[in-house]
Amino acid sequence: MALRTVLVSDVPSLPESVYGLSEGLELSKPTSFRLPGFSVIGHRGIGMNVLQSSDRRTRGVKENSILSFNSAAKYPIDFIEFDVQVTKDDCPVIFHDDFIYSEENGIVNESRVTDLSLSEFLLYGPQKETEKIGKILMRKSKEGKVLKWDVDLDDSLCTLQEAFEQVEQTLGFNIELKFDDQTVYEREFLVHVLRSVLQVVSNYAKDRPVIFSSFQPDAAKLVRELQSTYPVFFLTDAGNEVHNDERRNSLEEAIQVCLEGGLQGIVSEVKGVFRNPAAISKIKESNLSLLTYGKLNNVGEAVYMQYVMGIDGVIVDFVEEIIQSTTLMMIRPPPSSSSPLPSPSKDDDVAITRPEFSQKEISFLLKLLSQLIQH
């Protein structure tokens, strides 16, 4: 791991005046942040689950579980990404969906994760105590069908604290702070939730690298105001979906959110970047880092294209395949015997270099990539 984020101070017990922000707080000036080279980041660990998919890889290991996180840690990656919500009794848990489903006597039951207590949440799925039987865990697909959450390697649901305690210490955490897209949140509520998360990070992160990210622009800004130890990134689908909150609808708006809030970077849906490559230079000029997510990040050529374009890292589902393909693409080929260049040292044989291309060449490569993906 090339990067270490040092915990310079514990997150303080914040004064009540924080609900009005920012009285009582010493806020540091925005600082830039750079990942350790081009980073491949495991999505929800070793990859997200798509229960209705015919691709068995999407049902290999239970997403957002300790097992998935430690499976990802076996590969040379710097970070995993996962989703954190806070239960009604203020415990940060790791789960992606806003709602959790179970089936009893043929009836499907739905509960909002944040309406559950910790003990209620942990009743779903496999139990840590082998003699106990948990509720049958179900999941609603984007098409609205509720399916049993069947995977090859299952694991119990977990808390953020357990992740810090049980996951390989060298693996960095990209903690996505999850909020419901359809809900308008009061500032006081956001601060309360974020304090619960920050307290666990303060108590258990030690020297583990941590990045915060969120699609909720106010939450992203608030977590930056509440602490200055860890970088904060703003998540955006960059116009792939239209939101009532204009700040979520373009890379240009994302840049503005970051500059206003002193954030350190953007995580964009990859198609938004491919449609608007000129935004990359604007992001870099703003001293921001840029990561991407999305299905195209499971295509080796698409990942390499981003490396060429100067993007800092990608969040992927097929960790092993992308690590292998990108490593092969990025390794500098050994010079021929007739090469006029000096021979590299032994340590330089596998050095990764970022090739330089003109805008015209990049435009051609983008068109070529589009054709490759369509076929």
PDB file of N, CA, C and O in Angstrom, residues 49 119 202 224 249 311:
ATOM      1  N   ASN A  49     -23.523  -7.614  -5.867  1.00  0.00           N
ATOM      2  CA  ASN A  49     -24.356  -8.746  -6.270  1.00  0.00           C
ATOM      3  C   ASN A  49     -25.468  -8.279  -7.203  1.00  0.00           C
ATOM      4  O   ASN A  49     -26.125  -7.269  -6.942  1.00  0.00           O
ATOM      5  N   SER A 119     -29.984  -4.448  16.575  1.00  0.00           N
ATOM      6  CA  SER A 119     -30.347  -5.847  16.802  1.00  0.00           C
ATOM      7  C   SER A 119     -31.349  -6.339  15.769  1.00  0.00           C
ATOM      8  O   SER A 119     -31.275  -7.488  15.306  1.00  0.00           O
ATOM      9  N   SER A 202     -13.214   7.572  14.296  1.00  0.00           N
ATOM     10  CA  SER A 202     -12.244   8.083  15.258  1.00  0.00           C
ATOM     11  C   SER A 202     -11.752   6.991  16.191  1.00  0.00           C
ATOM     12  O   SER A 202     -10.559   6.896  16.486  1.00  0.00           O
ATOM     13  N   ARG A 224     -17.105  17.252   5.599  1.00  0.00           N
ATOM     14  CA  ARG A 224     -15.854  18.002   5.438  1.00  0.00           C
ATOM     15  C   ARG A 224     -15.724  19.064   6.529  1.00  0.00           C
ATOM     16  O   ARG A 224     -14.634  19.301   7.055  1.00  0.00           O
ATOM     17  N   ASN A 249     -26.495  16.995 -11.272  1.00  0.00           N
ATOM     18  CA  ASN A 249     -26.810  16.687 -12.667  1.00  0.00           C
ATOM     19  C   ASN A 249     -25.677  16.863 -13.666  1.00  0.00           C
ATOM     20  O   ASN A 249     -25.887  16.633 -14.855  1.00  0.00           O
ATOM     21  N   ILE A 311      -7.435   9.950 -15.312  1.00  0.00           N
ATOM     22  CA  ILE A 311      -8.324   9.691 -14.174  1.00  0.00           C
ATOM     23  C   ILE A 311      -7.533   8.958 -13.100  1.00  0.00           C
ATOM     24  O   ILE A 311      -6.638   8.162 -13.390  1.00  0.00           O
TER      25      ILE A 311
END
